[in-house]
Amino acid sequence: MSTYPLPQQEPQGAQESVALQAPAHEAHHAALGVDSKKIGMWLFIASDCMFFGALIGTYLIYAGKSTVGPYPQDLFDIPLTTVSTFILLMSSLAMAMAVHGAQHGDMKKLKRWLGLTILMGLTFLGFQVYEYSHFIAAGLTLSRNLFGTTFYVLTGTHGVHVALGVLWLTLLFITALRGDTKRVNPVNVEIAGLYWHFVDIVWIVVFAVVYLMADVAA
Amino acid sequence: MATITSTTARTLLRPTAQKGLLSWLTTVDHKRIGIMYFWTALFFLFIGGVEALIIRLQLARPNQTLVHPETFNQLFTMHGTTMIFLAVMPLIAAFINYLLPLMIGARDVAFPRLNAFSYWIFLLGGIFLNIPWFFGQAPNAAWTGYVPLTLNQYSPGLNADYWLAGLQLVGLGTLISGFNFIVTIFNMRAPGMTLLRMPVFAWTTLIMSFLVIMAFPSITIALFFIMFDRMFGTHFFNIAAGADITLWQHLFWVFGHPEVYILILPAMGIISEVVPTFSRKPLFGYSVMVFSTVAIGFLGFSVWSHHMFTIGMGAVANTAFALTTMTIAIPTGIKMFNWIGTLWGGSIRFKTPMLYALGFLSMFVIGGLSGVMHSAAPANMQQHDTYFVIAHFHYVLIGGALFGLLAGMHYWFPKVTGRLMNERLGVASFIFSLIGFNMTFFPHHFLGLMGMPRRIYTYDAAMGWNTLNMLSTVGAFVLAFGFTLVLVNLLVSIKKGKEAGPDPWDARTLEWITETPPPVYNFAVTPLVSSRDEFWARKYQGAPALAAEEPGPIILPAPSYFPLLMSIALTVAAFGLVYSNLLLTIGLAATLLCIIGWAFEGVGEVTIYPKGFEQQ
Amino acid sequence: MRRSRLSRCVQRGTLLVFVLLLALAGAQVYAQSTPQQSALQPAGPVARMQLDLFMLTVYIAIGIFTLVVGLLLIAIVRFRSRPGRPEPKQVTGNNTLEVVWTIVPVILVAIIAVPTVRGLFFVDTPPEGESITVNVTAHQWWWEFEYPDYGIVTANEMRIPTGKVVKLNLTSSDVIHSFWVPNLAGKMDTNPGRWNSMWLQADTPGVYYGQCAEFCGVAHANMRFRVIAETPEEFDAWVARWEEALVEPVVHAETPDLVARGAEAFMDRACFACHAIAGTDAKGVVGPNLTLFGTRTSLAAGMLDNTPENLAAWIRDPQAIKPGNQMPRLNVPEEDIQAIVAYLHSLR
Ligand code: HEA
Ligand code: HEA
Ligand code: CUA
Ligand SMILES: [Cu+2]
């Protein structure tokens, strides 16, 4: 079947000597030495930056253009949102601990911190739900004015990211509880972690642009 | 034949069919997916082509009433949408799917199931976009979908809803392909295949994929904005609420301009494979070629507003975009001259693939040059939205992208089928296409300057456009005949073509090293690459044919139902976007289930025992 | 075998050149037959500058095209594979060449860039001097022209004095349209909710045809208009006529009875709901202002000449003439139609 002779010796004249590696059972070459899924996650993050870039850009372009209230200054409760922001930030720390656990095969640590991360994510979402219902009661709906439109779509998209993250971590958590160490391997946890950190960082930007700058502008 | 054993019996849903319809529906083999992309794209090319021919018939003479104005608007909207999203991009995907792993010495792409998903969602999205033809409400607001024309007030029908939801489906597939191809290139290269040893086609794929993942988010968001405005009464484009309608145009062209380089770069990659082979010389200035591809990719993100010189941005902004646009001529010119440098001093054989490549070189220049004329912004104010633009982009899209893809099709046909395409039919198809193409679109330059706007369904006899329009319509049929010959050639040669043998063109790159047609596992043993034109080096420069692994059983990813299931679920959701929130919820819930099932199913493994390594 | 392939190749080249020449020649003939609207026959400074810039790019393009295709042809002929040709040297590149063919395009681009930038500021800044201002509002699918200095509001025909700068402010009442009179100036979009501006100037009296250039829906193809450039004296007379008409509409009534009946029918048949005629009770704003309609040369956004027959046909069934437009078919009785035609044409 193989029409080409196998090397009798180390390749000659080849610029780099690549030894016989990549055993037949290796499905991925990982030419970069990084897991494919992890590279995929980095690329997704790059792409997602453009998503949020478009959303944040739109928010900025329309900032202050609403023709009717309520306006940001009427609604924002910066201290409250600072608390939820802080919680989300801390969840990144918890996630980092979980990853650390996974990397050292410490399932108990992994489970503990993963659980905490999930809880914190849920708390953040809870804050968001509270905030939304409060805003809606104050008259800011999706179709009220440009502020409502851009605010809900931007923060809502972020919220969906958090929710999907929570779902993902929960699936990991359950798998970990079932003791499936094949699936809950360091790489898979790291990738989930990458996503989670990214979602946090986006929130920092959103928080700065939407909440803090509104305060400055007012 | 090799024996194939599935080692993943554990999962309930795992399909095992190796032949028949089910095997195609569940396949994750990049070559099969490539073939499905190919035929589907040709089908849509045909649809888009027929739409174009009706457009040309309607415009053949002044004051014609062949189609209703409303239908005409649907025709050119769907023609543009179909050609760009459902014909040329999938055709590109077909080439990349089939060839990329072979060219870099891989057994498949990095994420085979995602790859299948990309195809299915494209197919269903393409069908979805065309469904409203059946009740006369095909999208009708041009492929650029400018607001406010696409808002409820001016498009109360389903036209825009189908367009918005359909493009989301197709876009999702493309986006995922983008990730997949990049990771494949980064991670799946055979040992020794360094980035700077990759065939240029792999490089253009890489850059094109980066353009995809950075550009598509912008249109995705923009489409959602219109959707929300239509469905939930948001105000993204509501002028009364203080919105600015040019926001759509910015978001669209931030995507739209990189999109045109998405269409041309892979064709340039193909030309960079075909020209060296038929000149019997390596590509001239390989690293410069790579660098200029990267440069085009970067610059491509800084020029989008050259589609908007007349929206009233003011002289300063227009100046900035005019200048950035012009600079793109420089890396593109570098490419042109390097191809000529490749020909120079070679020993050129004029087989069909080479003819199409030469067609590309001469026709793309015309389109590129009229692009530069566009970029001279004050002059653009006369050209914009006229047939001059139509001329420009058909020269780059047909004379460029499509001719490039046709060159590739004739070139790799023997690799895929083991047979040669008929030379005489090939030459004939080339001649008719070339003449028909020029006859159709060269007059458009003059029509545009003579004041003919685009997207008009009729014109007055006194305008002075009669003869040139008639000429163009006749040309369109000559062109269609040329393409028909290509199709005939394809169909005939698949069954009756001459046996090609493993290396019909005396080629240079890795994909020709393996058998023809390639076995499921591509390479019995992964080759060890030691030079840029590895195959050529092995044939003529005494490079040893090294392998990177011991021969033995090969493990391939296992087929799966989930790609197809998930695309169906998403299509249901898309119908939901058009018709009902309930359907939307069902679709999204089903999608979520599919994602979970997908994750728990895992990649799966199929072990293949090539001859001589039968299962013990 | 080889021979015939070469000759085929030469044939192909000849054919291509032939086709291109044919297209060129055909276009030439048609350019000379004076298309109704054309960017190739500028009649004012803006269009002239735009054509000059365009021609510069054309000359450069022809140069580059000749170079590239010339080199291609030479390569094809000189380096075609022939029996006995030695195997080509496996050359991989040449740095000097790379530099040369980077620098040359850079220079050419710079040559285009300078007049481009100058031109952009030229179109953006109307010259000093005598000028008139017109506010253009685009509607689906007709044009409204308002002269704020004179109180004139008219439609589909813009009168301007020759030799004077005409400053345009443009907007739209619905979707995006684009104002384009090829012989006078490049286009400018009319964006709803926003005012754009441009300027143009006509050197000689004449009728300049224009057309909406941005796709705007069903009747986009039929959204035309005319710019009528007159000597300043004629233009002033037109303005003076308007000043009268703003007070007292009908003057030229050869058949007073019919015209009187038409004026009544215009009110009875609800025309007034959409159309305004200065000095009467008709104050509608949905459709074109019909004051001094008898002085207009065209009808239905430049589609038809303003003859009694065409006008009658329009009132009878506007949808048959211009599918999709916003004026409904009103089933006006035939005798009313004739009366309305007489009335509208008496408004001169
Ligand atoms: C494959 C697709 C493709 C490609 C490759 C290009 C390439 C280019 N395009 Fe084109 N373009 C389109 C597809 C494409 N375009 C489409 C689809 C539209 C219309 C969309 C719509 O409105 O529907 C469009 C519209 C469009 C416009 C807007 C026109 C308008 O609506 O008013 C402009 C304006 O600047 C433009 C410019 C350019 C330029 C400068 C290039 C350059 O990249 C070209 C560079 C190449 C060369 C210049 C030739 C080779 C170079 C040399 C031999 C070197 C020497 C040359 C010089 C020094 C000049 N294009
Ligand atoms: C890659 C993209 C692509 C391709 C290949 C084409 C191909 C063609 N296009 Fe183009 N076109 C666009 C992209 C493309 N187009 C876009 C983006 C627009 C703008 C839309 C908008 O304004 O929104 C446009 C608009 C456009 C217009 C302007 C419409 C208007 O503004 O009113 C016209 C008019 O002549 C036209 C003509 C044609 C013709 C005659 C072909 C021919 O080349 C088609 C020939 C192909 C075939 C006929 C099919 C293939 C043939 C077979 C598979 C064999 C069998 C078939 C038969 C025998 C019928 N196109
Ligand atoms: Cu108005 Cu087109
Ligand atoms: Cu562009």
PDB file of C-alpha atoms in Angstrom, chain B residues 441-516:
ATOM      1  CA  PHE B 441     -19.513  43.117 -19.054  1.00  0.00           C
ATOM      2  CA  PHE B 442     -17.170  45.306 -21.060  1.00  0.00           C
ATOM      3  CA  PRO B 443     -20.078  47.397 -22.379  1.00  0.00           C
ATOM      4  CA  HIS B 444     -21.227  47.923 -18.805  1.00  0.00           C
ATOM      5  CA  HIS B 445     -18.334  50.322 -18.277  1.00  0.00           C
ATOM      6  CA  PHE B 446     -19.712  52.561 -20.999  1.00  0.00           C
ATOM      7  CA  LEU B 447     -23.312  52.138 -19.930  1.00  0.00           C
ATOM      8  CA  GLY B 448     -22.384  53.313 -16.473  1.00  0.00           C
ATOM      9  CA  LEU B 449     -20.574  56.373 -17.714  1.00  0.00           C
ATOM     10  CA  MET B 450     -23.454  57.048 -20.061  1.00  0.00           C
ATOM     11  CA  GLY B 451     -25.656  57.399 -17.040  1.00  0.00           C
ATOM     12  CA  MET B 452     -27.246  53.988 -16.569  1.00  0.00           C
ATOM     13  CA  PRO B 453     -27.876  53.388 -12.878  1.00  0.00           C
ATOM     14  CA  ARG B 454     -27.816  49.854 -11.529  1.00  0.00           C
ATOM     15  CA  ARG B 455     -30.882  48.060 -10.185  1.00  0.00           C
ATOM     16  CA  ILE B 456     -33.269  49.568 -12.729  1.00  0.00           C
ATOM     17  CA  TYR B 457     -35.769  47.239 -14.337  1.00  0.00           C
ATOM     18  CA  THR B 458     -36.379  49.410 -17.357  1.00  0.00           C
ATOM     19  CA  TYR B 459     -35.053  52.360 -19.247  1.00  0.00           C
ATOM     20  CA  ASP B 460     -36.309  54.678 -21.924  1.00  0.00           C
ATOM     21  CA  ALA B 461     -35.471  54.151 -25.579  1.00  0.00           C
ATOM     22  CA  ALA B 462     -34.199  57.705 -25.802  1.00  0.00           C
ATOM     23  CA  MET B 463     -31.476  57.158 -23.222  1.00  0.00           C
ATOM     24  CA  GLY B 464     -29.036  55.868 -25.818  1.00  0.00           C
ATOM     25  CA  TRP B 465     -28.371  52.584 -24.009  1.00  0.00           C
ATOM     26  CA  ASN B 466     -30.131  50.233 -26.381  1.00  0.00           C
ATOM     27  CA  THR B 467     -27.332  48.722 -28.432  1.00  0.00           C
ATOM     28  CA  LEU B 468     -24.906  48.173 -25.609  1.00  0.00           C
ATOM     29  CA  ASN B 469     -27.571  46.490 -23.506  1.00  0.00           C
ATOM     30  CA  MET B 470     -28.470  44.182 -26.354  1.00  0.00           C
ATOM     31  CA  LEU B 471     -24.808  43.366 -26.870  1.00  0.00           C
ATOM     32  CA  SER B 472     -24.485  42.583 -23.192  1.00  0.00           C
ATOM     33  CA  THR B 473     -27.503  40.306 -23.193  1.00  0.00           C
ATOM     34  CA  VAL B 474     -26.234  38.356 -26.164  1.00  0.00           C
ATOM     35  CA  GLY B 475     -22.892  38.107 -24.413  1.00  0.00           C
ATOM     36  CA  ALA B 476     -24.563  36.712 -21.305  1.00  0.00           C
ATOM     37  CA  PHE B 477     -25.928  33.850 -23.346  1.00  0.00           C
ATOM     38  CA  VAL B 478     -22.556  33.176 -24.931  1.00  0.00           C
ATOM     39  CA  LEU B 479     -21.132  33.106 -21.419  1.00  0.00           C
ATOM     40  CA  ALA B 480     -23.888  30.793 -20.236  1.00  0.00           C
ATOM     41  CA  PHE B 481     -23.105  28.518 -23.167  1.00  0.00           C
ATOM     42  CA  GLY B 482     -19.462  28.495 -22.169  1.00  0.00           C
ATOM     43  CA  PHE B 483     -20.389  27.506 -18.632  1.00  0.00           C
ATOM     44  CA  THR B 484     -22.760  24.886 -19.955  1.00  0.00           C
ATOM     45  CA  LEU B 485     -19.827  23.344 -21.792  1.00  0.00           C
ATOM     46  CA  VAL B 486     -17.943  23.235 -18.514  1.00  0.00           C
ATOM     47  CA  LEU B 487     -20.852  21.420 -16.940  1.00  0.00           C
ATOM     48  CA  VAL B 488     -21.140  19.002 -19.838  1.00  0.00           C
ATOM     49  CA  ASN B 489     -17.431  18.370 -19.691  1.00  0.00           C
ATOM     50  CA  LEU B 490     -17.683  17.614 -15.981  1.00  0.00           C
ATOM     51  CA  LEU B 491     -20.539  15.190 -16.365  1.00  0.00           C
ATOM     52  CA  VAL B 492     -19.043  13.436 -19.359  1.00  0.00           C
ATOM     53  CA  SER B 493     -15.552  13.190 -17.957  1.00  0.00           C
ATOM     54  CA  ILE B 494     -16.620  11.727 -14.639  1.00  0.00           C
ATOM     55  CA  LYS B 495     -17.887   8.668 -16.451  1.00  0.00           C
ATOM     56  CA  LYS B 496     -15.881   8.587 -19.622  1.00  0.00           C
ATOM     57  CA  GLY B 497     -12.761  10.674 -19.066  1.00  0.00           C
ATOM     58  CA  LYS B 498      -9.345   9.276 -19.885  1.00  0.00           C
ATOM     59  CA  GLU B 499      -7.583   7.567 -17.012  1.00  0.00           C
ATOM     60  CA  ALA B 500      -5.450  10.221 -15.442  1.00  0.00           C
ATOM     61  CA  GLY B 501      -2.839   8.251 -13.596  1.00  0.00           C
ATOM     62  CA  PRO B 502      -1.416   9.534 -10.337  1.00  0.00           C
ATOM     63  CA  ASP B 503       0.325  12.609 -11.704  1.00  0.00           C
ATOM     64  CA  PRO B 504      -1.182  13.876 -14.956  1.00  0.00           C
ATOM     65  CA  TRP B 505       0.283  17.385 -14.842  1.00  0.00           C
ATOM     66  CA  ASP B 506       3.714  16.611 -13.486  1.00  0.00           C
ATOM     67  CA  ALA B 507       2.692  18.547 -10.403  1.00  0.00           C
ATOM     68  CA  ARG B 508       4.729  19.891  -7.556  1.00  0.00           C
ATOM     69  CA  THR B 509       2.857  19.723  -4.277  1.00  0.00           C
ATOM     70  CA  LEU B 510       1.948  17.218  -1.603  1.00  0.00           C
ATOM     71  CA  GLU B 511      -1.596  16.379  -2.651  1.00  0.00           C
ATOM     72  CA  TRP B 512      -0.248  14.529  -5.692  1.00  0.00           C
ATOM     73  CA  ILE B 513       1.970  12.271  -3.629  1.00  0.00           C
ATOM     74  CA  THR B 514      -0.829  10.057  -2.450  1.00  0.00           C
ATOM     75  CA  GLU B 515      -2.953   7.784  -4.587  1.00  0.00           C
ATOM     76  CA  THR B 516      -5.491   9.128  -7.072  1.00  0.00           C
TER      77      THR B 516
END
